[in-house]
Coordinates of C-alpha atoms in Angstrom, one line a residue:
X33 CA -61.7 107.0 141.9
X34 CA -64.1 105.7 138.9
X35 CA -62.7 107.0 135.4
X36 CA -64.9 109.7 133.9
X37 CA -65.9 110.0 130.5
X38 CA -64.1 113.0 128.5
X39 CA -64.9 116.4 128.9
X40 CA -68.3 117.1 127.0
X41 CA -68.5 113.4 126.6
X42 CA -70.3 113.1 129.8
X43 CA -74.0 112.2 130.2
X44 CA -76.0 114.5 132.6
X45 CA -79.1 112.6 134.1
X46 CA -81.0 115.6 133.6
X47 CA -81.3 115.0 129.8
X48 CA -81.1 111.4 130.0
X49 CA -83.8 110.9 131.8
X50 CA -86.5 112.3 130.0
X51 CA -85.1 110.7 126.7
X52 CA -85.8 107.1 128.7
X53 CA -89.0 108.3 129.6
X54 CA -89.9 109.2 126.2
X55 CA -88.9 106.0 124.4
X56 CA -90.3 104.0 127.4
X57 CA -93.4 105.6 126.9
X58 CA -93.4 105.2 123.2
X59 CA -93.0 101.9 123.3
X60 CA -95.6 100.7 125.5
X61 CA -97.8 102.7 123.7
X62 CA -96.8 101.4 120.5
X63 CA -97.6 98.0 122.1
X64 CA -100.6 98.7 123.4
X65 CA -101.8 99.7 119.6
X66 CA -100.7 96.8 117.7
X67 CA -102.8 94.1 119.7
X68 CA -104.1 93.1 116.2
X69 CA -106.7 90.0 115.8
X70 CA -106.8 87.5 118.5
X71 CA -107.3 84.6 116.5
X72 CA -104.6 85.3 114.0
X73 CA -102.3 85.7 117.1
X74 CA -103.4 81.9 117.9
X75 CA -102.3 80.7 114.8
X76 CA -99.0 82.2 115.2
X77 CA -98.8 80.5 118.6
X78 CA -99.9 77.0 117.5
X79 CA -97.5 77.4 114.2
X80 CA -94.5 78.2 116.4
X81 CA -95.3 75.4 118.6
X82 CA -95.9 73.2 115.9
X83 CA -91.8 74.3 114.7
X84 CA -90.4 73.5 118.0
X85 CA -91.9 69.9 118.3
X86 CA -90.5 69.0 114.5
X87 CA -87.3 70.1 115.7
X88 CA -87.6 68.7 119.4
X89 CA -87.2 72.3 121.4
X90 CA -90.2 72.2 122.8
X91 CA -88.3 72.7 126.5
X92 CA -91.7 75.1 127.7
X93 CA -94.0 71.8 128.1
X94 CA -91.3 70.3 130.5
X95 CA -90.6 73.4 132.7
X96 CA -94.2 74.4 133.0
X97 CA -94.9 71.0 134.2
X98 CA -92.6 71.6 136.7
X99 CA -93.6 74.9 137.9
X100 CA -97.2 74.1 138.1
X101 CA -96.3 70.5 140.3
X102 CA -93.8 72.5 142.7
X103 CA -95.1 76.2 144.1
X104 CA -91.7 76.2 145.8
X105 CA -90.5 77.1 141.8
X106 CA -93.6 78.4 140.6
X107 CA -94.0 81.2 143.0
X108 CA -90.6 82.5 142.9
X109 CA -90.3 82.0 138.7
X110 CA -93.6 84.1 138.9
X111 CA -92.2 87.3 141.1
X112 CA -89.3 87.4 138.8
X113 CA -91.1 87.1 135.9
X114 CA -93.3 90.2 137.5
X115 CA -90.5 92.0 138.8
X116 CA -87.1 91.7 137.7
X117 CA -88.0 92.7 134.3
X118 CA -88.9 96.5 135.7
X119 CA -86.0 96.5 138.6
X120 CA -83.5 95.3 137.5
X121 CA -82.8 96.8 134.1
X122 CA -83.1 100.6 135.1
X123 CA -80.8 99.7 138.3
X124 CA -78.1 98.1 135.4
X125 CA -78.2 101.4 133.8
X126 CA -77.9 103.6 136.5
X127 CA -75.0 101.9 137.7
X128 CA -73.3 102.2 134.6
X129 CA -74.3 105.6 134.1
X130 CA -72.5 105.8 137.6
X131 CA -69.4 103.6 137.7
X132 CA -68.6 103.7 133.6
X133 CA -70.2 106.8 132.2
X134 CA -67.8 106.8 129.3
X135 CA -69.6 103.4 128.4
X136 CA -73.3 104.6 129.3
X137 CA -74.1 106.3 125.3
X138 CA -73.1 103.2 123.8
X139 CA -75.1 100.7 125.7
X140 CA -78.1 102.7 126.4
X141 CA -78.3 103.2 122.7
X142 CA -78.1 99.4 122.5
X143 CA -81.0 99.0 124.4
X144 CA -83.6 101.5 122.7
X145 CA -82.5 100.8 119.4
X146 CA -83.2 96.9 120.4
X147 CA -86.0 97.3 122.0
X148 CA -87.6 99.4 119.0
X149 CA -86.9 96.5 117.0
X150 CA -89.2 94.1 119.5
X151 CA -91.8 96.9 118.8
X152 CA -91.7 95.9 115.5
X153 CA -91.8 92.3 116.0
X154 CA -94.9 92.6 118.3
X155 CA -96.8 94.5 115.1
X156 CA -95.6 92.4 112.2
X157 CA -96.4 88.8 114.7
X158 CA -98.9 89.1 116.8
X159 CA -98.4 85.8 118.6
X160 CA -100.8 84.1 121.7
X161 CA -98.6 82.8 124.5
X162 CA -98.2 79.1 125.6
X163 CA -100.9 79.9 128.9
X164 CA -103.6 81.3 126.3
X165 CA -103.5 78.4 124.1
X166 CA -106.4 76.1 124.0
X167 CA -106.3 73.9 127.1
X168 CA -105.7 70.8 124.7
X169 CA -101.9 71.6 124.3
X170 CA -101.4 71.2 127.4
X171 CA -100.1 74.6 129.5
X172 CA -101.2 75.8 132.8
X173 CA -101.0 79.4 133.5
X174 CA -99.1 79.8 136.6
X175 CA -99.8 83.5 137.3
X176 CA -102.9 82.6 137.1
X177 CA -102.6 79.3 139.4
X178 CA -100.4 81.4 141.9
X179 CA -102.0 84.9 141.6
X180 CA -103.2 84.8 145.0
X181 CA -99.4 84.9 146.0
X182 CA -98.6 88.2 144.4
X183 CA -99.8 91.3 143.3
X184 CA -100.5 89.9 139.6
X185 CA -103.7 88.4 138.1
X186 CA -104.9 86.3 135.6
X187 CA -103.4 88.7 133.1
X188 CA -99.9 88.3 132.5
X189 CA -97.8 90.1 135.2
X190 CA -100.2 93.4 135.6
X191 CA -102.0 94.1 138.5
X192 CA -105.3 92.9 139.3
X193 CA -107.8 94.9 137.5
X194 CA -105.3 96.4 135.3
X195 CA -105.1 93.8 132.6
X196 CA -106.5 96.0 129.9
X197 CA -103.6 98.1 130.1
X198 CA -101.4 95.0 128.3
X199 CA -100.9 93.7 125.4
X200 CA -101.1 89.6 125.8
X201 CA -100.5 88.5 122.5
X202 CA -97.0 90.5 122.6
X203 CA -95.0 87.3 122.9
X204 CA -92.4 87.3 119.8
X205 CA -90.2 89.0 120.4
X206 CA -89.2 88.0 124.1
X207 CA -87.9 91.4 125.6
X208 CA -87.9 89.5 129.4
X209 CA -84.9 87.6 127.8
X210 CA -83.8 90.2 125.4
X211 CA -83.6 93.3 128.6
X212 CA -82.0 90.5 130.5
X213 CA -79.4 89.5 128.2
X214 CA -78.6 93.0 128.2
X215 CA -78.2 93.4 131.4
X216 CA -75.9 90.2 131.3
X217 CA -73.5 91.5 128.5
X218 CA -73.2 95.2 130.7
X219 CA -72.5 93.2 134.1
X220 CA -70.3 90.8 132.6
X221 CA -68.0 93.1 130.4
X222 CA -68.0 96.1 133.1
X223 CA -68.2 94.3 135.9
X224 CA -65.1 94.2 138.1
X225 CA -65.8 91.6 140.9
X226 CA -66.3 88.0 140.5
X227 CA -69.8 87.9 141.8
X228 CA -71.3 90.8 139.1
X229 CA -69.9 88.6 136.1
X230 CA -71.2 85.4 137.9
X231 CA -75.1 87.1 137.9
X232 CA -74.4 88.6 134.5
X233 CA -74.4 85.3 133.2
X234 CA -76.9 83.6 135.5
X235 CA -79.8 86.1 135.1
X236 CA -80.2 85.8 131.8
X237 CA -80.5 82.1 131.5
X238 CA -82.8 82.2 134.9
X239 CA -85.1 84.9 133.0
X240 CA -85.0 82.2 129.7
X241 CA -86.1 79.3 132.1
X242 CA -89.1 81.3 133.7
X243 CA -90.6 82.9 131.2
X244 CA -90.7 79.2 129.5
X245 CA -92.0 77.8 132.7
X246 CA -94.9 80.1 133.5
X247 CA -95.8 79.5 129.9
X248 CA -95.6 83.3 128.9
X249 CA -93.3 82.3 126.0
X250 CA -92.0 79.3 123.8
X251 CA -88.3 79.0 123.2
X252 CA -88.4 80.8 120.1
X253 CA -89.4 83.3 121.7
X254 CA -86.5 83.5 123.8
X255 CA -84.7 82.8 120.8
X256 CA -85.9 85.9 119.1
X257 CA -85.4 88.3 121.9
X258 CA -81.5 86.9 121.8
X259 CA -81.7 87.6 118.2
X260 CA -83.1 91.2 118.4
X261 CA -80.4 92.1 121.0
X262 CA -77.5 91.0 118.7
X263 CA -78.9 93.2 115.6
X264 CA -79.7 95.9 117.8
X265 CA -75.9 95.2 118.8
X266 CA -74.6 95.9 115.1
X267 CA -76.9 98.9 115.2
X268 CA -75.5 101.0 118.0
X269 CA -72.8 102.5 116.2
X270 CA -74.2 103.6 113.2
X271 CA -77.3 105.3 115.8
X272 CA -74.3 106.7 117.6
X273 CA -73.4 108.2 114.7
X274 CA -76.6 109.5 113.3
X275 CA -77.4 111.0 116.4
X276 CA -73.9 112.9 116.6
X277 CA -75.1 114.0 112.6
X278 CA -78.2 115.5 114.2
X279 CA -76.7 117.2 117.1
X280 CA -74.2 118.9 114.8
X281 CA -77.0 120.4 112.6
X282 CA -79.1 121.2 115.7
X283 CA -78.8 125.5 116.2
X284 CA -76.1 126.7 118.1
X285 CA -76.4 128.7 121.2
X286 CA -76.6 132.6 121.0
X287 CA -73.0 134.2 120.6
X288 CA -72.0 135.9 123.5
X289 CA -73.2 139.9 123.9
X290 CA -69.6 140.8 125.8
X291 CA -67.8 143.9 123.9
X292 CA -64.9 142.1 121.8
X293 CA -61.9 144.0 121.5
X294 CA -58.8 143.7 119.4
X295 CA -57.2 141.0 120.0
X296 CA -53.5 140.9 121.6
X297 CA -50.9 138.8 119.9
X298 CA -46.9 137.9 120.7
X299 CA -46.1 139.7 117.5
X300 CA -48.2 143.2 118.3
X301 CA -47.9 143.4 122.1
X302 CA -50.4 145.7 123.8
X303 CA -50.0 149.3 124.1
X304 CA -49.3 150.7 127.4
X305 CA -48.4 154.2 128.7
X306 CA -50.1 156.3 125.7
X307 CA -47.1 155.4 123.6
X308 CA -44.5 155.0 126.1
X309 CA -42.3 151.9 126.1
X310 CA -41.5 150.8 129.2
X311 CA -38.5 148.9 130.2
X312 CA -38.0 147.6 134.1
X313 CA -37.7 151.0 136.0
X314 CA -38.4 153.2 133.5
X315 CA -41.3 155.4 131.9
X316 CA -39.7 157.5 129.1
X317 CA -41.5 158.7 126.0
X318 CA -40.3 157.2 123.0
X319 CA -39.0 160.3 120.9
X320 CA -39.1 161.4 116.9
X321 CA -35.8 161.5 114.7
X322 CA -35.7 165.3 115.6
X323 CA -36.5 164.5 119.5
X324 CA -39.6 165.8 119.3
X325 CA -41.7 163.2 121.6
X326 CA -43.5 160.8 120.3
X327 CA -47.1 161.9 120.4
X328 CA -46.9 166.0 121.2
X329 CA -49.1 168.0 120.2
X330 CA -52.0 165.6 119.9
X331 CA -54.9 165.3 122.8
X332 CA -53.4 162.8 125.4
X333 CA -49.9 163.0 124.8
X334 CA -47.9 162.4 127.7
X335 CA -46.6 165.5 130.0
X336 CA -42.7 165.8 129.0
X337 CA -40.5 163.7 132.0
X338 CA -39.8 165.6 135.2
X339 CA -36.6 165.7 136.7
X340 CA -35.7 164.0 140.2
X341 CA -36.2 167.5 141.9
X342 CA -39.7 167.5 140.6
X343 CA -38.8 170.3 138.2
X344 CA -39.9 170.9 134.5
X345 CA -37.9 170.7 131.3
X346 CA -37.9 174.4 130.1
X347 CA -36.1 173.4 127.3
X348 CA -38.4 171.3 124.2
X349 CA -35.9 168.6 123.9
X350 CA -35.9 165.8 125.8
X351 CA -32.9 164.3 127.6
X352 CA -31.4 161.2 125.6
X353 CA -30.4 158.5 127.1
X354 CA -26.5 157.7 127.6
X355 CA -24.7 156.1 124.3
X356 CA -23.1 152.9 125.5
X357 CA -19.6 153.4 126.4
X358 CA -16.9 151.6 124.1
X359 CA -14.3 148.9 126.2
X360 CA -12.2 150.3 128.4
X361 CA -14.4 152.8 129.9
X362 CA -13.3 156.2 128.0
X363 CA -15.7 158.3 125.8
X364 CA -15.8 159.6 122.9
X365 CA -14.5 163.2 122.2
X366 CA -15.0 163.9 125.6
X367 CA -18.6 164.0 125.9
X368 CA -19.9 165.3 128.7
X369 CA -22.1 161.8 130.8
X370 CA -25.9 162.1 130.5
X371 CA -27.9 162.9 133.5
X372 CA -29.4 160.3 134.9

């Protein structure tokens, strides 16, 4: 049996699912919008480039040298690249939303708040990828080179004749390395078996070398999307927290329409009988100091007590019951036993 998350605590897919639609949506939307101008995206590109070769990180030339000499790596660093990046993500948080529910709030808030932060990476630097580049630096698109191996085109990892439905120059931030780590950090620390912490570190330094080596980003790139996953980290909490702010503000349901009636408590028990106490075996009407009954003469008083025989009391008072008999078993003055 899987531990469940506290009662009310749990998330129901049926609201869950639409809120991932929703941010989903907004977010490729948003990056669809900020595409911004082409050549001031090229500058970015060649400026970040320029960065990593002062510095000696320039590890894309390398590794898309590679993948462009050996299909037997360029093909397969292309399907993932294509791929992964929609798969496996949604299957990481359906399985915790599965397997660690009480975890599933926390880092599925990590992962929208991060990835609105990409969001606005993409509109404040618009930046060209390595394979857009000019061809004097040196890159070789291999989506491009291998597209007759996939579904993909010439434009990034869409589908032939849907390029205009991407934004290209949406490199900095890298969210393939960003979603990945993600989904490294959630298999690694709620993972159980040795082979789920074992991918949850090798898939998100497979997803840094690929997107390097089919020249859709530089390492600062990847840099940046490890970056944007660690604030987005520090975030969580304080989105956890706002969101719990909004809920309680949020209208509370209708009150219920049930009659409410008075309520019973230990120290005023509930009235039963019409004013009789009860006692185990017994039904009698409780009686005034004068042993009038309790009760008489108002509309549904009880009927004075019948005898065993069936017979009614033609006398007004009603018969009291026994006084308890002193030690040693003798009464009073001699008085006579009460009837029974």
């Amino acid at each position: 049996m899987y531990r469940t998350a506290p009662l009310g605590k749990r998330p129901r897919w049926w609201t869950e699912l639409p809120l991932i639609a929703v941010v989903y949506a907004l977010y490729s939307a948003g990056r669809l919008l900020v595409r911004g101008d082409v050549q001031s995206a090229v500058d970015h590109g060649v400026s970040i480039l320029d960065l990593e070769k002062q510095f000696r990180i320039n590890f894309e030339h390398p590794l898309n040298r590679l993948f462009t000499d050996h299909a037997s790596l360029g093909v397969p660093a292309d399907f993932a690249y294509a791929s992964l990046h929609y798969v496996l993500t949604p299957v990481v948080l359906v399985w915790i939303f599965r397997r660690r529910p009480e975890h599933y709030r926390r880092v599925r808030t990590w992962l929208m708040v991060s990835t609105m932060i990409g969001l606005i990476g993409f509109t404040l630097l618009p930046t060209c990828p390595p394979r857009l580049l000019p061809d004097g630096y040196g890159f070789v698109d291999t989506m491009h080179q291998y597209s007759s191996y996939g579904w993909w085109g010439g434009d990034a990892s869409a589908p032939r004749g849907l390029g205009g439905l991407t934004n290209q120059y949406a490199a900095m931030p890298s969210l393939h390395v960003g979603w990945a780590l993600w989904c490294g950090v959630v298999l690694w620390r709620h993972g159980r078996g040795t082979w789920t912490k074992v991918l949850g570190v090798a898939y998100p330094l497979t997803i840094t070398l690929v997107v390097m080596g089919t020249a859709n980003h530089y390492f600062l790139d990847a840099a940046a999307g490890a970056a944007v996953m660690g604030v987005g980290l520090l975030l969580t909490r304080p989105a956890l927290r706002l969101g719990e702010r909004i809920r309680a503000r949020a209208p509370r349901s209708l009150p219920s329409l049930a009659p409410v009636g008075p309520a019973e408590t230990p120290e005023s028990p509930a009235i039963v009988s019409a004013g009789c106490e009860t006692s185990a075996r017994t039904a009698l009407p409780r009686t005034t100091a004068s042993g009038t009954p309790a009760g008489s003469g108002r509309p549904g008083a009880p009927e004075r007590q019948r005898e065993a025989d069936g017979s009614e009391h033609t006398s007004s008072e009603v018969p009291r019951q026994p006084a308890r008999e002193p030690a040693g078993g003798s009464r009073p003055d001699g008085a006579p036993a009460a009837a029974r």
